[in-house]
Amino acid sequence: MDKAILAVNRNAERWALLVFYVMLVGTMFIEVIRREVFSYSSIWGEEIVRYSFIYLAWIGAAAAVRERGHIRIDVIMNYVSPRIKAALYIFGDLVMFGVALVALYWSFETVLVSWEFGSVTHGLRISQVWFLSAVPIGFSLVMLRLVQSFLRDVRDLRHGRPAYEGDRLFD
């Protein structure tokens, strides 16, 4: 059971990102062929691409938090001690958690309003709740990954290890 949980922890976002990316690219490819070859396009294709992209963005945000892959200005990190660097990462995670908590509250309220009034999408005629839920799901995943990052940084700080910095795009 522990191996399964570890595998999900390591790869859940990757698999979800793959599914939404394939859905986005496949639908977009089909719609381009339909539009250019058959001079016909559908409303549902555009909506699938749009909502796949939204889910892709929010799940990708959680994956980036896990890997510390968000864009950041870290020039100061080169001039501080490892303990201060870990403390700055912890502080950043706490601030981001607070922002994510507020955003989760307000995004969930939007989902509840859509649920209450029964709004549906224009082309697919599916409840908009499924698509509006991308934002609270994304913020929930971000908050989960922030808690994991916080615990990892505190553990590293207590054991005197350098803080996890993720992979750098440029050195």
PDB file of C-alpha atoms in Angstrom:
ATOM      1  CA  MET A   1       0.000   0.000   0.000  1.00  0.00           C
ATOM      2  CA  ASP A   2       2.836   2.384   0.825  1.00  0.00           C
ATOM      3  CA  LYS A   3       4.366   1.831  -2.614  1.00  0.00           C
ATOM      4  CA  ALA A   4       1.069   2.727  -4.270  1.00  0.00           C
ATOM      5  CA  ILE A   5       0.745   5.922  -2.231  1.00  0.00           C
ATOM      6  CA  LEU A   6       4.343   6.877  -3.028  1.00  0.00           C
ATOM      7  CA  ALA A   7       3.757   6.215  -6.728  1.00  0.00           C
ATOM      8  CA  VAL A   8       0.642   8.401  -6.712  1.00  0.00           C
ATOM      9  CA  ASN A   9       2.519  11.111  -4.802  1.00  0.00           C
ATOM     10  CA  ARG A  10       5.329  11.028  -7.358  1.00  0.00           C
ATOM     11  CA  ASN A  11       3.328  10.681 -10.552  1.00  0.00           C
ATOM     12  CA  ALA A  12      -0.287  11.833 -10.056  1.00  0.00           C
ATOM     13  CA  GLU A  13       0.236  15.229 -11.649  1.00  0.00           C
ATOM     14  CA  ARG A  14       2.310  13.777 -14.462  1.00  0.00           C
ATOM     15  CA  TRP A  15      -0.417  11.350 -15.487  1.00  0.00           C
ATOM     16  CA  ALA A  16      -3.169  13.950 -15.157  1.00  0.00           C
ATOM     17  CA  LEU A  17      -1.109  16.412 -17.194  1.00  0.00           C
ATOM     18  CA  LEU A  18      -0.540  13.763 -19.846  1.00  0.00           C
ATOM     19  CA  VAL A  19      -4.267  12.994 -20.089  1.00  0.00           C
ATOM     20  CA  PHE A  20      -5.286  16.639 -20.412  1.00  0.00           C
ATOM     21  CA  TYR A  21      -2.453  17.433 -22.809  1.00  0.00           C
ATOM     22  CA  VAL A  22      -3.328  14.525 -25.107  1.00  0.00           C
ATOM     23  CA  MET A  23      -7.000  15.511 -24.956  1.00  0.00           C
ATOM     24  CA  LEU A  24      -6.110  19.118 -25.811  1.00  0.00           C
ATOM     25  CA  VAL A  25      -3.753  18.308 -28.690  1.00  0.00           C
ATOM     26  CA  GLY A  26      -5.938  15.521 -30.093  1.00  0.00           C
ATOM     27  CA  THR A  27      -9.087  17.624 -30.087  1.00  0.00           C
ATOM     28  CA  MET A  28      -7.263  20.622 -31.522  1.00  0.00           C
ATOM     29  CA  PHE A  29      -5.813  18.463 -34.301  1.00  0.00           C
ATOM     30  CA  ILE A  30      -9.233  17.040 -35.165  1.00  0.00           C
ATOM     31  CA  GLU A  31     -10.803  20.498 -35.145  1.00  0.00           C
ATOM     32  CA  VAL A  32      -8.114  21.954 -37.436  1.00  0.00           C
ATOM     33  CA  ILE A  33      -8.637  19.106 -39.913  1.00  0.00           C
ATOM     34  CA  ARG A  34     -12.406  19.554 -39.740  1.00  0.00           C
ATOM     35  CA  ARG A  35     -12.149  23.302 -40.233  1.00  0.00           C
ATOM     36  CA  GLU A  36      -9.541  23.308 -43.026  1.00  0.00           C
ATOM     37  CA  VAL A  37     -10.560  20.172 -44.934  1.00  0.00           C
ATOM     38  CA  PHE A  38     -14.310  20.010 -44.391  1.00  0.00           C
ATOM     39  CA  SER A  39     -15.017  23.710 -43.721  1.00  0.00           C
ATOM     40  CA  TYR A  40     -16.874  22.756 -40.576  1.00  0.00           C
ATOM     41  CA  SER A  41     -16.074  23.201 -36.912  1.00  0.00           C
ATOM     42  CA  SER A  42     -17.860  22.359 -33.725  1.00  0.00           C
ATOM     43  CA  ILE A  43     -18.566  24.240 -30.541  1.00  0.00           C
ATOM     44  CA  TRP A  44     -17.762  21.270 -28.362  1.00  0.00           C
ATOM     45  CA  GLY A  45     -14.202  20.957 -29.731  1.00  0.00           C
ATOM     46  CA  GLU A  46     -13.359  24.498 -28.741  1.00  0.00           C
ATOM     47  CA  GLU A  47     -14.796  23.939 -25.272  1.00  0.00           C
ATOM     48  CA  ILE A  48     -12.890  20.702 -24.732  1.00  0.00           C
ATOM     49  CA  VAL A  49      -9.645  22.440 -25.685  1.00  0.00           C
ATOM     50  CA  ARG A  50     -10.400  25.420 -23.436  1.00  0.00           C
ATOM     51  CA  TYR A  51     -11.300  23.365 -20.376  1.00  0.00           C
ATOM     52  CA  SER A  52      -8.441  20.912 -20.913  1.00  0.00           C
ATOM     53  CA  PHE A  53      -6.077  23.867 -20.959  1.00  0.00           C
ATOM     54  CA  ILE A  54      -7.553  25.225 -17.730  1.00  0.00           C
ATOM     55  CA  TYR A  55      -7.094  21.877 -15.958  1.00  0.00           C
ATOM     56  CA  LEU A  56      -3.630  21.577 -17.473  1.00  0.00           C
ATOM     57  CA  ALA A  57      -2.634  24.960 -16.051  1.00  0.00           C
ATOM     58  CA  TRP A  58      -3.888  24.294 -12.527  1.00  0.00           C
ATOM     59  CA  ILE A  59      -2.483  20.792 -12.248  1.00  0.00           C
ATOM     60  CA  GLY A  60       0.771  22.094 -13.706  1.00  0.00           C
ATOM     61  CA  ALA A  61       0.883  24.761 -11.008  1.00  0.00           C
ATOM     62  CA  ALA A  62       0.726  22.063  -8.329  1.00  0.00           C
ATOM     63  CA  ALA A  63       3.444  20.064 -10.088  1.00  0.00           C
ATOM     64  CA  ALA A  64       5.622  23.174 -10.253  1.00  0.00           C
ATOM     65  CA  VAL A  65       5.185  23.780  -6.512  1.00  0.00           C
ATOM     66  CA  ARG A  66       6.289  20.207  -5.841  1.00  0.00           C
ATOM     67  CA  GLU A  67       9.437  20.647  -7.932  1.00  0.00           C
ATOM     68  CA  ARG A  68      10.020  24.305  -6.965  1.00  0.00           C
ATOM     69  CA  GLY A  69       9.732  25.050 -10.650  1.00  0.00           C
ATOM     70  CA  HIS A  70       7.860  28.352 -10.508  1.00  0.00           C
ATOM     71  CA  ILE A  71       9.598  31.411 -11.852  1.00  0.00           C
ATOM     72  CA  ARG A  72      11.353  33.214  -9.043  1.00  0.00           C
ATOM     73  CA  ILE A  73      14.056  35.777  -8.542  1.00  0.00           C
ATOM     74  CA  ASP A  74      16.604  33.985  -6.440  1.00  0.00           C
ATOM     75  CA  VAL A  75      19.676  36.192  -6.736  1.00  0.00           C
ATOM     76  CA  ILE A  76      19.657  36.803  -2.984  1.00  0.00           C
ATOM     77  CA  MET A  77      19.751  33.054  -2.360  1.00  0.00           C
ATOM     78  CA  ASN A  78      23.330  32.940  -3.654  1.00  0.00           C
ATOM     79  CA  TYR A  79      24.471  35.307  -0.876  1.00  0.00           C
ATOM     80  CA  VAL A  80      22.797  33.853   2.214  1.00  0.00           C
ATOM     81  CA  SER A  81      23.666  30.898   4.391  1.00  0.00           C
ATOM     82  CA  PRO A  82      21.872  27.563   3.901  1.00  0.00           C
ATOM     83  CA  ARG A  83      19.855  28.099   7.106  1.00  0.00           C
ATOM     84  CA  ILE A  84      18.596  31.502   5.980  1.00  0.00           C
ATOM     85  CA  LYS A  85      17.871  30.082   2.528  1.00  0.00           C
ATOM     86  CA  ALA A  86      15.739  27.331   4.102  1.00  0.00           C
ATOM     87  CA  ALA A  87      13.976  29.910   6.282  1.00  0.00           C
ATOM     88  CA  LEU A  88      13.217  32.050   3.215  1.00  0.00           C
ATOM     89  CA  TYR A  89      11.778  29.054   1.394  1.00  0.00           C
ATOM     90  CA  ILE A  90       9.640  28.213   4.423  1.00  0.00           C
ATOM     91  CA  PHE A  91       8.447  31.814   4.647  1.00  0.00           C
ATOM     92  CA  GLY A  92       7.616  31.814   0.933  1.00  0.00           C
ATOM     93  CA  ASP A  93       5.661  28.573   1.269  1.00  0.00           C
ATOM     94  CA  LEU A  94       3.680  29.981   4.204  1.00  0.00           C
ATOM     95  CA  VAL A  95       2.804  33.166   2.314  1.00  0.00           C
ATOM     96  CA  MET A  96       1.831  31.187  -0.768  1.00  0.00           C
ATOM     97  CA  PHE A  97      -0.293  28.873   1.377  1.00  0.00           C
ATOM     98  CA  GLY A  98      -2.170  31.863   2.776  1.00  0.00           C
ATOM     99  CA  VAL A  99      -2.821  33.240  -0.697  1.00  0.00           C
ATOM    100  CA  ALA A 100      -3.918  29.801  -1.918  1.00  0.00           C
ATOM    101  CA  LEU A 101      -6.280  29.440   1.047  1.00  0.00           C
ATOM    102  CA  VAL A 102      -8.013  32.739   0.261  1.00  0.00           C
ATOM    103  CA  ALA A 103      -8.172  31.888  -3.438  1.00  0.00           C
ATOM    104  CA  LEU A 104      -9.563  28.425  -2.638  1.00  0.00           C
ATOM    105  CA  TYR A 105     -12.356  29.977  -0.625  1.00  0.00           C
ATOM    106  CA  TRP A 106     -13.379  32.411  -3.368  1.00  0.00           C
ATOM    107  CA  SER A 107     -13.049  29.883  -6.179  1.00  0.00           C
ATOM    108  CA  PHE A 108     -15.149  27.356  -4.286  1.00  0.00           C
ATOM    109  CA  GLU A 109     -17.836  29.991  -3.848  1.00  0.00           C
ATOM    110  CA  THR A 110     -18.019  30.348  -7.647  1.00  0.00           C
ATOM    111  CA  VAL A 111     -18.517  26.596  -7.982  1.00  0.00           C
ATOM    112  CA  LEU A 112     -21.318  26.674  -5.410  1.00  0.00           C
ATOM    113  CA  VAL A 113     -23.113  29.501  -7.241  1.00  0.00           C
ATOM    114  CA  SER A 114     -22.880  27.565 -10.498  1.00  0.00           C
ATOM    115  CA  TRP A 115     -24.202  24.454  -8.731  1.00  0.00           C
ATOM    116  CA  GLU A 116     -27.074  26.397  -7.208  1.00  0.00           C
ATOM    117  CA  PHE A 117     -28.211  27.917 -10.496  1.00  0.00           C
ATOM    118  CA  GLY A 118     -27.489  24.839 -12.632  1.00  0.00           C
ATOM    119  CA  SER A 119     -25.451  26.624 -15.293  1.00  0.00           C
ATOM    120  CA  VAL A 120     -24.282  24.540 -18.253  1.00  0.00           C
ATOM    121  CA  THR A 121     -21.668  25.050 -20.946  1.00  0.00           C
ATOM    122  CA  HIS A 122     -22.831  26.396 -24.299  1.00  0.00           C
ATOM    123  CA  GLY A 123     -21.592  23.638 -26.580  1.00  0.00           C
ATOM    124  CA  LEU A 124     -21.315  20.522 -24.467  1.00  0.00           C
ATOM    125  CA  ARG A 125     -24.430  21.165 -22.347  1.00  0.00           C
ATOM    126  CA  ILE A 126     -22.606  19.767 -19.314  1.00  0.00           C
ATOM    127  CA  SER A 127     -22.801  21.338 -15.887  1.00  0.00           C
ATOM    128  CA  GLN A 128     -20.240  24.096 -15.587  1.00  0.00           C
ATOM    129  CA  VAL A 129     -19.420  22.873 -12.102  1.00  0.00           C
ATOM    130  CA  TRP A 130     -17.125  20.248 -13.639  1.00  0.00           C
ATOM    131  CA  PHE A 131     -15.059  22.914 -15.335  1.00  0.00           C
ATOM    132  CA  LEU A 132     -15.211  25.606 -12.665  1.00  0.00           C
ATOM    133  CA  SER A 133     -13.962  22.992 -10.198  1.00  0.00           C
ATOM    134  CA  ALA A 134     -10.563  23.104 -11.895  1.00  0.00           C
ATOM    135  CA  VAL A 135      -9.628  26.175  -9.859  1.00  0.00           C
ATOM    136  CA  PRO A 136     -10.438  24.840  -6.359  1.00  0.00           C
ATOM    137  CA  ILE A 137      -8.970  21.463  -7.290  1.00  0.00           C
ATOM    138  CA  GLY A 138      -5.827  23.214  -8.485  1.00  0.00           C
ATOM    139  CA  PHE A 139      -5.527  25.327  -5.343  1.00  0.00           C
ATOM    140  CA  SER A 140      -6.147  22.253  -3.177  1.00  0.00           C
ATOM    141  CA  LEU A 141      -3.331  20.424  -4.959  1.00  0.00           C
ATOM    142  CA  VAL A 142      -1.089  23.485  -4.621  1.00  0.00           C
ATOM    143  CA  MET A 143      -1.835  23.611  -0.886  1.00  0.00           C
ATOM    144  CA  LEU A 144      -1.084  19.882  -0.527  1.00  0.00           C
ATOM    145  CA  ARG A 145       2.235  20.330  -2.304  1.00  0.00           C
ATOM    146  CA  LEU A 146       3.025  23.418  -0.199  1.00  0.00           C
ATOM    147  CA  VAL A 147       2.481  21.424   2.995  1.00  0.00           C
ATOM    148  CA  GLN A 148       4.799  18.722   1.650  1.00  0.00           C
ATOM    149  CA  SER A 149       7.372  21.347   0.688  1.00  0.00           C
ATOM    150  CA  PHE A 150       7.099  23.002   4.100  1.00  0.00           C
ATOM    151  CA  LEU A 151       7.611  19.687   5.902  1.00  0.00           C
ATOM    152  CA  ARG A 152      10.566  18.813   3.634  1.00  0.00           C
ATOM    153  CA  ASP A 153      12.197  22.212   4.313  1.00  0.00           C
ATOM    154  CA  VAL A 154      11.675  21.997   8.077  1.00  0.00           C
ATOM    155  CA  ARG A 155      13.103  18.461   8.087  1.00  0.00           C
ATOM    156  CA  ASP A 156      16.127  19.595   6.043  1.00  0.00           C
ATOM    157  CA  LEU A 157      16.633  22.610   8.304  1.00  0.00           C
ATOM    158  CA  ARG A 158      16.512  20.471  11.453  1.00  0.00           C
ATOM    159  CA  HIS A 159      19.019  17.975  10.058  1.00  0.00           C
ATOM    160  CA  GLY A 160      21.389  20.621   8.688  1.00  0.00           C
ATOM    161  CA  ARG A 161      20.846  19.663   5.047  1.00  0.00           C
ATOM    162  CA  PRO A 162      20.617  22.334   2.332  1.00  0.00           C
ATOM    163  CA  ALA A 163      17.106  23.275   1.273  1.00  0.00           C
ATOM    164  CA  TYR A 164      15.691  21.650  -1.847  1.00  0.00           C
ATOM    165  CA  GLU A 165      15.925  24.181  -4.666  1.00  0.00           C
ATOM    166  CA  GLY A 166      14.568  22.184  -7.602  1.00  0.00           C
ATOM    167  CA  ASP A 167      16.166  22.123 -11.016  1.00  0.00           C
ATOM    168  CA  ARG A 168      17.482  25.379 -12.412  1.00  0.00           C
ATOM    169  CA  LEU A 169      16.682  26.429 -15.931  1.00  0.00           C
ATOM    170  CA  PHE A 170      19.770  28.642 -16.185  1.00  0.00           C
ATOM    171  CA  ASP A 171      22.970  28.541 -14.160  1.00  0.00           C
TER     172      ASP A 171
END
